[in-house]
mmCIF file of C-alpha atoms in Angstrom:
data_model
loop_
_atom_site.group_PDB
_atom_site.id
_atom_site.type_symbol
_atom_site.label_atom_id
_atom_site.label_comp_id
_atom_site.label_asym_id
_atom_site.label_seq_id
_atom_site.Cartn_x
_atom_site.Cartn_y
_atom_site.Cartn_z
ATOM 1 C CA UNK A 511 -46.935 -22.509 30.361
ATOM 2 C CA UNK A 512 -50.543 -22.887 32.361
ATOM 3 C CA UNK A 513 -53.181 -24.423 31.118
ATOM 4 C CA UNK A 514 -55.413 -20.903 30.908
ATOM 5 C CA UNK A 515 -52.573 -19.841 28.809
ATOM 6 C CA UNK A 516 -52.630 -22.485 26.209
ATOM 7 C CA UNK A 517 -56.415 -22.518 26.514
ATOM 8 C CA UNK A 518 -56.242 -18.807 25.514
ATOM 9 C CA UNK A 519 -53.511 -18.873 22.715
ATOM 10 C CA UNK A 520 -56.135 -21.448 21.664
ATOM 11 C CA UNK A 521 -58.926 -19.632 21.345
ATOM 12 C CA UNK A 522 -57.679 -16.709 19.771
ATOM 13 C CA UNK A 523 -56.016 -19.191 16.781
ATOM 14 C CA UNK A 524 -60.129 -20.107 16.242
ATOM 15 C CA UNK A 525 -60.452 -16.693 16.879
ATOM 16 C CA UNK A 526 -58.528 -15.520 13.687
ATOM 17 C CA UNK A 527 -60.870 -18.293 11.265
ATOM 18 C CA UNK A 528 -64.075 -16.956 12.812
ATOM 19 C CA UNK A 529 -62.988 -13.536 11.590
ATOM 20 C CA UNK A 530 -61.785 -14.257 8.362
ATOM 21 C CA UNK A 531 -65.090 -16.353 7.541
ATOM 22 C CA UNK A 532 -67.406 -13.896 8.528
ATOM 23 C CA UNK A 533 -65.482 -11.049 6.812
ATOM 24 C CA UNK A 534 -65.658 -13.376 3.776
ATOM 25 C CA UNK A 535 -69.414 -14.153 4.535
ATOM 26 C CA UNK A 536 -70.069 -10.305 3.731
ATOM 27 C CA UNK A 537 -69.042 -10.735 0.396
ATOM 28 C CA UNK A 538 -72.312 -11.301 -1.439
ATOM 29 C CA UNK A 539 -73.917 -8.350 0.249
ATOM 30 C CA UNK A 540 -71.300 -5.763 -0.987
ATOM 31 C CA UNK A 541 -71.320 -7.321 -5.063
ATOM 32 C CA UNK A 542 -73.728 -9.186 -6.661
ATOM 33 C CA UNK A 543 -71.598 -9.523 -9.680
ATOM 34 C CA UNK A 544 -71.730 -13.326 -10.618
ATOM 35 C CA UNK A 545 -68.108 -13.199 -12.257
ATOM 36 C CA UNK A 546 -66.874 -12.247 -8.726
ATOM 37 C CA UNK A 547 -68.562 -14.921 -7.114
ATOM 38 C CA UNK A 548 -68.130 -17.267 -9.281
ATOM 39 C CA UNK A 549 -64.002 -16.353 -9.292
ATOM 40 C CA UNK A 550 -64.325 -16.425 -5.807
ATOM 41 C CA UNK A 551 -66.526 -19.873 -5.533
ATOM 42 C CA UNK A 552 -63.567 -21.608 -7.498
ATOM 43 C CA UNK A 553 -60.903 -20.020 -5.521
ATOM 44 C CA UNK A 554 -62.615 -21.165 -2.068
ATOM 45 C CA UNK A 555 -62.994 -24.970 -3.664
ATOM 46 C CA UNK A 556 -59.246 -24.777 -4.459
ATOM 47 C CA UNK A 557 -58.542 -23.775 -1.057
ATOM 48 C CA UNK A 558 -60.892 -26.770 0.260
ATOM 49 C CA UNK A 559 -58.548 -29.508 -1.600
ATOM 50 C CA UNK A 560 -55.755 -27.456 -0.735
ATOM 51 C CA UNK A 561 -56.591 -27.952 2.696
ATOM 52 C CA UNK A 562 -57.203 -31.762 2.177
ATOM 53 C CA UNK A 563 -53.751 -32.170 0.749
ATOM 54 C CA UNK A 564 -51.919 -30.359 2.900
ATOM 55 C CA UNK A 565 -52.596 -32.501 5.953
ATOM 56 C CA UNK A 566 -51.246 -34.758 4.367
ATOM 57 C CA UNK A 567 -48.183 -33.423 3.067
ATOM 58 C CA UNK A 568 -47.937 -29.926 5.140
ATOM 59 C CA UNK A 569 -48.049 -31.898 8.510
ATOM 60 C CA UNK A 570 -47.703 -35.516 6.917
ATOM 61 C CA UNK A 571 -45.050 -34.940 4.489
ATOM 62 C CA UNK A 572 -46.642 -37.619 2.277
ATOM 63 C CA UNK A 573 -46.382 -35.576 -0.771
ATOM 64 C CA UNK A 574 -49.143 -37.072 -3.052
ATOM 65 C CA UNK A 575 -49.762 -36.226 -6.849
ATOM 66 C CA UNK A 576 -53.163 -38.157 -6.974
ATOM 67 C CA UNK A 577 -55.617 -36.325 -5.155
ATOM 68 C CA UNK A 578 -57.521 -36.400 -7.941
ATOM 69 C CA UNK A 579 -58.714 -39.920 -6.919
ATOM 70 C CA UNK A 580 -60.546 -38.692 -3.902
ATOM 71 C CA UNK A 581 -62.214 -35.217 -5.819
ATOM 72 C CA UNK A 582 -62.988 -37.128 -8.666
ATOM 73 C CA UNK A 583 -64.851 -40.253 -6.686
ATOM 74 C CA UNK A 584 -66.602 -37.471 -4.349
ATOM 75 C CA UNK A 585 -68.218 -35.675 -7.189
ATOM 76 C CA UNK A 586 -68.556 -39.051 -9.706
ATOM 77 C CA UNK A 587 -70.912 -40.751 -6.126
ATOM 78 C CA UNK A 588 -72.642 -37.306 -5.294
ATOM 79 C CA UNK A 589 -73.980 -37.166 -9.213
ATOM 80 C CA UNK A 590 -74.400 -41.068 -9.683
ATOM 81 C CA UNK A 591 -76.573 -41.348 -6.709
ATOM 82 C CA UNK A 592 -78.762 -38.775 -7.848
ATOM 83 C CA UNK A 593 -79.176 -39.738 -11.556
ATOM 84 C CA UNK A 594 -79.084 -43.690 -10.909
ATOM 85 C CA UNK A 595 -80.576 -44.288 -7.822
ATOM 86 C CA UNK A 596 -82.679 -41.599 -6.745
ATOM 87 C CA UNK A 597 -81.072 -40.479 -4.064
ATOM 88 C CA UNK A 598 -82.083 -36.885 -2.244
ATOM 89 C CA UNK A 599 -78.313 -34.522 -3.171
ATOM 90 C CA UNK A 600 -77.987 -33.542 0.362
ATOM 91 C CA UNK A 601 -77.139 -37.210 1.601
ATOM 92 C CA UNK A 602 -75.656 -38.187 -1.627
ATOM 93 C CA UNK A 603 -72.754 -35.033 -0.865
ATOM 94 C CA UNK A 604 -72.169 -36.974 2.528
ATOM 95 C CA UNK A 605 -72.163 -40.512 1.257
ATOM 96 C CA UNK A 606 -69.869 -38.909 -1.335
ATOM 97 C CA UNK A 607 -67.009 -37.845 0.991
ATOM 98 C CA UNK A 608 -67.422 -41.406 3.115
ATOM 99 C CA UNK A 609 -66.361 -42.903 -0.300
ATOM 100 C CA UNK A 610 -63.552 -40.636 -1.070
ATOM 101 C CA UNK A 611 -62.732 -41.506 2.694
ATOM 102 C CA UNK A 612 -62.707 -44.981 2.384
ATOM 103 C CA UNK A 613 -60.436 -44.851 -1.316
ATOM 104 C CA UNK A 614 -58.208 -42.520 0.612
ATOM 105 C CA UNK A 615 -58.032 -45.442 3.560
ATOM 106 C CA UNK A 616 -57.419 -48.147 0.756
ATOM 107 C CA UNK A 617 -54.920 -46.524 -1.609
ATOM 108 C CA UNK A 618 -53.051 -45.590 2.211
ATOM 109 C CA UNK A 619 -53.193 -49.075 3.058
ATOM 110 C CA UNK A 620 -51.661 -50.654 0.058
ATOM 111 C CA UNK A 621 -48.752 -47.434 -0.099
ATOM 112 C CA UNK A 622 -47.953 -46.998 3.704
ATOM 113 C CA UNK A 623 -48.193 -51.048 4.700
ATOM 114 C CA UNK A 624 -45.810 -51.610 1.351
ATOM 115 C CA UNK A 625 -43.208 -49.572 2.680
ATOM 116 C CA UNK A 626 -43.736 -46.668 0.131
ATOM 117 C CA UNK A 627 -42.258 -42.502 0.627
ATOM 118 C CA UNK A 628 -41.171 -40.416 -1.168
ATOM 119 C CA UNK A 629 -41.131 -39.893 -4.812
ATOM 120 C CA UNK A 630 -42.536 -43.967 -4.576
ATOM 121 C CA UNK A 631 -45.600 -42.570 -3.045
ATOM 122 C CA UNK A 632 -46.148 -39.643 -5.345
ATOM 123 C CA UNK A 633 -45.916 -42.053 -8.270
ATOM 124 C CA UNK A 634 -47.389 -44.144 -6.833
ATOM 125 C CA UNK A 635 -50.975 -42.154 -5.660
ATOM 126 C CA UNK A 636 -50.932 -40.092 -9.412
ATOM 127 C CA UNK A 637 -51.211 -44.277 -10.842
ATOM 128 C CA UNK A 638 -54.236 -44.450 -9.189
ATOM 129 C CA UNK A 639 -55.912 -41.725 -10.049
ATOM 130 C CA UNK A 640 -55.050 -42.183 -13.847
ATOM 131 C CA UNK A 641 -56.417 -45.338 -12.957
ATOM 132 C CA UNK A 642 -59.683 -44.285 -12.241
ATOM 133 C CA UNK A 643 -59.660 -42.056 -14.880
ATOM 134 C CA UNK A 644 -59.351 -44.494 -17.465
ATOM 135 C CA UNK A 645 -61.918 -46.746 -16.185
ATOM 136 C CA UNK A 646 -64.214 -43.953 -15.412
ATOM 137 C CA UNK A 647 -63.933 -42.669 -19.187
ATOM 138 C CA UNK A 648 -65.252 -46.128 -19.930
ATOM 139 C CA UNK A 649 -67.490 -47.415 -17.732
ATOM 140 C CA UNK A 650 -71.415 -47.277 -18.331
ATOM 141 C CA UNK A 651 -72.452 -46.021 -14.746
ATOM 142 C CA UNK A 652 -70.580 -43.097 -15.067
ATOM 143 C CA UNK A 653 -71.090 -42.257 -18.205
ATOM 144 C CA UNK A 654 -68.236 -43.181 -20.423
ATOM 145 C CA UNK A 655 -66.904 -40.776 -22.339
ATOM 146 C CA UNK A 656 -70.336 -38.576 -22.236
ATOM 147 C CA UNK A 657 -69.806 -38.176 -18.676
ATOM 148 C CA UNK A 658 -73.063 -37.567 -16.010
ATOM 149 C CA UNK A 659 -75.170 -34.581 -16.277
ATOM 150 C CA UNK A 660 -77.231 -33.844 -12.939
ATOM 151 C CA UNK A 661 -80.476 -32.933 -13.883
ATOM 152 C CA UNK A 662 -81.885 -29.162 -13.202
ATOM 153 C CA UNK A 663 -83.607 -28.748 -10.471
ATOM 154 C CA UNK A 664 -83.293 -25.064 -8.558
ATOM 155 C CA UNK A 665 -84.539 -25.736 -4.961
ATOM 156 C CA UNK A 666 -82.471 -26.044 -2.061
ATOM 157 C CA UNK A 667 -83.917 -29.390 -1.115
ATOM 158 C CA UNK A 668 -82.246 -31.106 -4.306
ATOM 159 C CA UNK A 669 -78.736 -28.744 -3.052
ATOM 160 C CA UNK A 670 -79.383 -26.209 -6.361
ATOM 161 C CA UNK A 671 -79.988 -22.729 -5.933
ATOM 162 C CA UNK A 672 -81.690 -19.600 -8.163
ATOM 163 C CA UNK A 673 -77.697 -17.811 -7.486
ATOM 164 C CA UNK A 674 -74.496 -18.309 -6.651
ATOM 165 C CA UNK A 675 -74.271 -16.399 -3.117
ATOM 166 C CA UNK A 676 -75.507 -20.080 -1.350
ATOM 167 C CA UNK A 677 -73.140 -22.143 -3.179
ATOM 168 C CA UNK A 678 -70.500 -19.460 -2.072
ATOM 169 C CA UNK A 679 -71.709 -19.289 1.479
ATOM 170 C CA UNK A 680 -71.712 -23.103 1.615
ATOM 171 C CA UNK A 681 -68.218 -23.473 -0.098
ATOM 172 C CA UNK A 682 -66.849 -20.939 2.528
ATOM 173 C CA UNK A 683 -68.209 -22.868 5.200
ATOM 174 C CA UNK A 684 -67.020 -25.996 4.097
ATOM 175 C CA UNK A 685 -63.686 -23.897 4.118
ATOM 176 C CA UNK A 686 -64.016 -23.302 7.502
ATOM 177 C CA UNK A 687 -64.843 -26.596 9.012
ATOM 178 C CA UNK A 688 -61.334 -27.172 6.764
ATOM 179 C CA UNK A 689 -59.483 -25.190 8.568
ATOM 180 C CA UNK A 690 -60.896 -25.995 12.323
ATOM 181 C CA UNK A 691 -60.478 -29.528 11.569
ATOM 182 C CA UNK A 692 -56.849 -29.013 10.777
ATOM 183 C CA UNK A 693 -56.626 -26.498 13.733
ATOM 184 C CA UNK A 694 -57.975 -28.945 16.306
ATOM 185 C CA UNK A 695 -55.504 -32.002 14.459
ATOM 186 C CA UNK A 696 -52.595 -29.376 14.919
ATOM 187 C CA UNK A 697 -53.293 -29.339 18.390
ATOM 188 C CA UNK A 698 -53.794 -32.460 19.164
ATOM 189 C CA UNK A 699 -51.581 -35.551 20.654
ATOM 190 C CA UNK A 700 -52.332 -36.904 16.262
ATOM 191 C CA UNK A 701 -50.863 -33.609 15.061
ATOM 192 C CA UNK A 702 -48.110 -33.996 17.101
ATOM 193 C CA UNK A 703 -47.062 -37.425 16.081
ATOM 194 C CA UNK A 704 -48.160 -36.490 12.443
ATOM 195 C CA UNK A 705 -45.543 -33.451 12.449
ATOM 196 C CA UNK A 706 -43.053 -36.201 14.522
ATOM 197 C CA UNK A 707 -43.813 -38.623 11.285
ATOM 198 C CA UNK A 708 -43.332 -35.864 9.097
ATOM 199 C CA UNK A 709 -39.591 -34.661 10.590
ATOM 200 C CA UNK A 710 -38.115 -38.018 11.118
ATOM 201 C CA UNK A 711 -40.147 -41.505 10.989
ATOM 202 C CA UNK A 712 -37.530 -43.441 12.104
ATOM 203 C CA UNK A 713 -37.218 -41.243 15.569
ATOM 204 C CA UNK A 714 -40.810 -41.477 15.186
ATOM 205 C CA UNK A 715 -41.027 -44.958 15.328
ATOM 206 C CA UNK A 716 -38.402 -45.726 17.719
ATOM 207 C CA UNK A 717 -39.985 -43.243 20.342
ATOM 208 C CA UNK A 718 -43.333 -46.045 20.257
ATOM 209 C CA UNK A 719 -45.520 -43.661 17.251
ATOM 210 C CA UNK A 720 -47.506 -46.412 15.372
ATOM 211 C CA UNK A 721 -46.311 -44.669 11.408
ATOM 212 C CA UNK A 722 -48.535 -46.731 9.656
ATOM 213 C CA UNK A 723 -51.541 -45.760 11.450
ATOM 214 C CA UNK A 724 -50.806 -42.337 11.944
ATOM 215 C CA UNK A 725 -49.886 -41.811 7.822
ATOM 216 C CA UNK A 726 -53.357 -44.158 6.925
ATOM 217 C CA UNK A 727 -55.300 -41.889 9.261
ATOM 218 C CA UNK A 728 -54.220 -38.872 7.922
ATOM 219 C CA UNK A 729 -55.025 -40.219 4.072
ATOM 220 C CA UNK A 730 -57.996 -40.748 4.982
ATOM 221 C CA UNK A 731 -58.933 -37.557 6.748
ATOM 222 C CA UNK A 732 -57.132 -35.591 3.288
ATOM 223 C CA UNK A 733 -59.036 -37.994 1.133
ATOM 224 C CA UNK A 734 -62.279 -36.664 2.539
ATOM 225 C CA UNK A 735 -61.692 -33.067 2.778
ATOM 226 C CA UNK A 736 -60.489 -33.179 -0.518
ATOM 227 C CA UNK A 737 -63.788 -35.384 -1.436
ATOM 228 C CA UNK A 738 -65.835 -32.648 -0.149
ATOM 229 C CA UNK A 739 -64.524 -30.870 -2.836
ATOM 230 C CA UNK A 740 -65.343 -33.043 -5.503
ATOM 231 C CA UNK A 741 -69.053 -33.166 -4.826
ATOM 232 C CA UNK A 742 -69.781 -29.741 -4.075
ATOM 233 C CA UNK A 743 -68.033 -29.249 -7.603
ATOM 234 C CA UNK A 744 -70.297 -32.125 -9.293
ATOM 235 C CA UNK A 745 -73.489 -29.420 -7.263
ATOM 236 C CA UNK A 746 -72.174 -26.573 -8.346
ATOM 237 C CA UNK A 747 -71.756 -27.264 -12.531
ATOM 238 C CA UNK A 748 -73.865 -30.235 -12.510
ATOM 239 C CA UNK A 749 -71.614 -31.718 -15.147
ATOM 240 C CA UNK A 750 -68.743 -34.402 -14.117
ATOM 241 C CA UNK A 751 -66.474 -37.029 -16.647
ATOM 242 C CA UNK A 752 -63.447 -38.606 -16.413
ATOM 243 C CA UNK A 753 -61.064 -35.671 -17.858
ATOM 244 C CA UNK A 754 -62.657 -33.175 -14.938
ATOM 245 C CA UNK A 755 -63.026 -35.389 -11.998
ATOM 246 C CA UNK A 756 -60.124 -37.442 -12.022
ATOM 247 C CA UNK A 757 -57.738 -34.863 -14.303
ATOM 248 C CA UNK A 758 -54.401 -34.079 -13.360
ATOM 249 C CA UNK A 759 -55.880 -30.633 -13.080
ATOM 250 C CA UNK A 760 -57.192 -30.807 -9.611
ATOM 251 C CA UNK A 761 -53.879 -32.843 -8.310
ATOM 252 C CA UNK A 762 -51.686 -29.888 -9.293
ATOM 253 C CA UNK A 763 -53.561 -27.346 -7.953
ATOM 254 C CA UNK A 764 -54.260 -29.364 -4.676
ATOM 255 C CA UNK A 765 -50.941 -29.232 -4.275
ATOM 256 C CA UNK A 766 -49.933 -25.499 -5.245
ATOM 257 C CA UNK A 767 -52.114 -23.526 -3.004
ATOM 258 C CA UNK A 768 -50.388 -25.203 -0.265
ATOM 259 C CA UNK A 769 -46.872 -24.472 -0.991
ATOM 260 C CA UNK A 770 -47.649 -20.788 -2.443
ATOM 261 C CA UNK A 771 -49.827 -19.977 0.546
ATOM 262 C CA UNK A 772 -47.731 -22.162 3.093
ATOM 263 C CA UNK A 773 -47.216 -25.769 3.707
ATOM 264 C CA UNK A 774 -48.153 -26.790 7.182
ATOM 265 C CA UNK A 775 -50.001 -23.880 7.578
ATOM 266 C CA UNK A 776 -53.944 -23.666 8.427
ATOM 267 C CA UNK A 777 -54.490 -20.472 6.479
ATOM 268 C CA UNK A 778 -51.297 -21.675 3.519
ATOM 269 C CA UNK A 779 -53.973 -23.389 1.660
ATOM 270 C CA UNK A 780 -56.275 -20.154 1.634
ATOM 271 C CA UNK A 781 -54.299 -17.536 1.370
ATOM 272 C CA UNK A 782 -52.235 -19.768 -1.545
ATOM 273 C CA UNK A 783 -55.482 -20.213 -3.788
ATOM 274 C CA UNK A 784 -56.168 -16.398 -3.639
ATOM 275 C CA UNK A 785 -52.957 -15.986 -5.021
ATOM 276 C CA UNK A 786 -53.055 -18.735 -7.959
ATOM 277 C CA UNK A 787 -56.955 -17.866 -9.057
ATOM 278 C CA UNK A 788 -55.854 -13.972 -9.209
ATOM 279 C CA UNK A 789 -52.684 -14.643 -10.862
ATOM 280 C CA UNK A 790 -54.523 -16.946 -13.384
ATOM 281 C CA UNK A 791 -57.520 -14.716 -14.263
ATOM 282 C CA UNK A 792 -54.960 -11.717 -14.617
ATOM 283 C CA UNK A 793 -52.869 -13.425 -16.880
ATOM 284 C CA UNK A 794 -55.879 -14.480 -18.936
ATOM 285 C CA UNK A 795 -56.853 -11.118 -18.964
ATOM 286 C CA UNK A 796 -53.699 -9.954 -19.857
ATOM 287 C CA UNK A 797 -52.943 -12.489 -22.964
ATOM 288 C CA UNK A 798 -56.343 -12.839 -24.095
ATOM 289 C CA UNK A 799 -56.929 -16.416 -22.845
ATOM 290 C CA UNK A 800 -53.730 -17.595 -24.981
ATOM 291 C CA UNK A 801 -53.556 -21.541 -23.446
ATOM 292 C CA UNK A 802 -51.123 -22.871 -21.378
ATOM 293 C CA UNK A 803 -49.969 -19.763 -20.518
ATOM 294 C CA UNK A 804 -51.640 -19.641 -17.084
ATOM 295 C CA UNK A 805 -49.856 -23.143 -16.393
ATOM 296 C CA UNK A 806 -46.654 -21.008 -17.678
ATOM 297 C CA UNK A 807 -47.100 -18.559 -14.674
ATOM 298 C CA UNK A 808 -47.835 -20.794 -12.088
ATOM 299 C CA UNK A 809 -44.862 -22.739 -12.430
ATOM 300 C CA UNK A 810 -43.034 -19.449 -12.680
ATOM 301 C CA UNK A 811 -44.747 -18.107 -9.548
ATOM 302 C CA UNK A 812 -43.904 -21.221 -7.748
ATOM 303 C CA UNK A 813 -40.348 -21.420 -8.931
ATOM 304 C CA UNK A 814 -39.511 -18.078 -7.020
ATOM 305 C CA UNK A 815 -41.822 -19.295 -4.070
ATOM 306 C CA UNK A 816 -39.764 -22.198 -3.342
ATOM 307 C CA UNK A 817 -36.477 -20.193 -4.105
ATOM 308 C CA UNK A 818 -37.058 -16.791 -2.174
ATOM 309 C CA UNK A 819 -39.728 -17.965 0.392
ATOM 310 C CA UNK A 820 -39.591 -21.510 0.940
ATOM 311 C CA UNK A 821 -42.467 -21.226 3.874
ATOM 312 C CA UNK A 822 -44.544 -19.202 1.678
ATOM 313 C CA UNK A 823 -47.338 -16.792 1.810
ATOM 314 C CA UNK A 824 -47.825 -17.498 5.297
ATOM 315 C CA UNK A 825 -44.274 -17.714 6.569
ATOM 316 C CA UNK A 826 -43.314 -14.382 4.728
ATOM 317 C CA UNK A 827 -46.326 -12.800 7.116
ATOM 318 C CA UNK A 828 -45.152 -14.562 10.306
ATOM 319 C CA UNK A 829 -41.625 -13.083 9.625
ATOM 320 C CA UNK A 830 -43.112 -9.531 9.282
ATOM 321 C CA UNK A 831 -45.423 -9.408 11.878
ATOM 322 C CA UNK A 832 -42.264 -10.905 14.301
ATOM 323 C CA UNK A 833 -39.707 -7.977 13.147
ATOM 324 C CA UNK A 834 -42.517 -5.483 13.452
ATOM 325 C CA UNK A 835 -43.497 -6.744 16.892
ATOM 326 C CA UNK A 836 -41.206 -5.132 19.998
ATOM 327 C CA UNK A 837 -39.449 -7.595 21.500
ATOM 328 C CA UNK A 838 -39.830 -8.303 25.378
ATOM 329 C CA UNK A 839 -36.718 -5.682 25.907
ATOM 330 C CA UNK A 840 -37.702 -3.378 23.748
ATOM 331 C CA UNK A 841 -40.948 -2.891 25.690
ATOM 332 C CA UNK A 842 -39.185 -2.740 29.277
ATOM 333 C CA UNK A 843 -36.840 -0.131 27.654
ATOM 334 C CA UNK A 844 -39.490 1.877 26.051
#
């Protein structure tokens, strides 16, 4: 395959995110409604820590059950700086994700140099976010139990807006810069030895790929993806404590939009959290916000994922578009 050939498959995989972000982007001029933006802000943010996990365990196959530690020390930094120290929202979102970064690089450093896969890892990653849940529900700079409240203040400057069409123009671009950052990884000499890591480590390994430092690096790039999250969600209610930031909550769903939509996928992460949000508003709609029940379907939903389409949203697409598409002899026949 030439080079102008893979330059062009390339482009038109950016291709397909430009056009599905800027048919998104059109959104707030067709409704104003705020309970569809608002469905559709949560949705997006789901998708964004979908996205952060699923490098990790789409191409990594690191499954982790703590991502929780990275949203909930994005959005816990973003709101402390502002409330404790002064700091302008804009930079504190940025210095936010470097710190979800560098937990991601430290919790990957004590796991991956220890030896630890598997289910060791997954146990392993959910400790430390009930960790930090614990001794964020007691510490006094963040709150305690009261949790931090981000003071009102509706101007752009301070990352606050009169609506919610910013917030979900922002969210969808953060979306975005998800899913090129994942596209560009997926092409890259990293992606390669990530997916290499991900199939057989030893092979890996023994073919000269540095495991360690491929599996830290991609922790760290998840942890800040998915830290992104966390302090656009501390901007967007102004409200954080221990239960929301660092709740199993945002773990499991981290990890379901991924494996609905499709694991190892760029768009699995989207299309997955499109699927869980609808299916969870519909069901409250349907039994009168009875709780639990939502939990109920998901795990019902993902139960027949797994067992009748094991690559998902994404992968059930791929196989329709191939059987639809005429083969090379078809076309020379027809």
């Amino acid at each position: 395959m030439s080079e102008r050939t893979v330059w062009k498959a390339g482009m038109r995989r950016f291709a397909c995110i430009a056009l599905v972000t800027a048919l998104l982007a059109l959104v707030p001029f067709v409704t104003v409604s705020n309970v569809v933006l608002n469905f559709l802000v949560m949705a997006l943010l789901i998708a964004l820590v979908g996205q952060g996990w699923n490098l990790l365990g789409g191409y990594g196959g690191q499954y982790s059950f703590g991502h929780a530690a990275f949203f909930g020390t994005g959005a816990y930094v973003t709101a402390i700086l502002q409330m404790r120290y002064g700091v302008n929202a804009w930079p504190g979102f940025l210095i936010g994700i470097a710190a979800g970064a560098l937990v991601g690089a430290v919790i990957g450093a004590l796991t991956f140099r220890s030896g630890l896969k598997g289910s060791y890892f997954a146990l392993v990653t959910l400790a430390f976010a009930e960790v930090l849940r614990i001794l964020a529900s007691v510490a006094p700079i963040t709150g305690a139990g009261v949790g931090t409240l981000i003071k009102l203040d509706l101007r752009p400057e301070a990352f606050q807006f009169q609506s919610r069409a910013p917030f979900y123009w922002i969210i969808l671009a953060l979306v975005a810069l998800s899913m090129v950052l994942v596209r560009i990884i997926e092409d890259s000499r990293f992606g390669a030895w990530l997916v290499a890591v991900r199939e057989n480590e030893d092979a890996a390994k023994a073919l000269g790929v540095d495991v360690t430092a491929v599996k830290l690096g991609a922790m760290t790039i998840s942890a800040a993806i998915t830290a992104m999250g966390g302090g656009f969600y501390a901007q967007y209610f102004l409200f954080i404590d221990a239960g929301i930031a660092y709740g199993p909550w945002i773990s499991v769903e981290a990890l379901l939009a991924p494996i609905i939509g499709g694991i190892g996928t760029v768009f699995g992460p989207l299309l997955g959290a499109l699927v869980v949000k609808t299916l969870g508003e519909l069901t409250k709609l349907m039994t009168g916000h009875a709780p639990g029940l939502d939990l109920v379907i998901y795990g019902a939903v993902l139960i027949v994922v797994v067992a009748f389409a094991p690559r998902g949203i994404a992968g059930l697409l791929s196989d329709v578009r191939r059987r639809l598409r005429p083969t090379a002899a078809e076309r020379a026949h027809g």
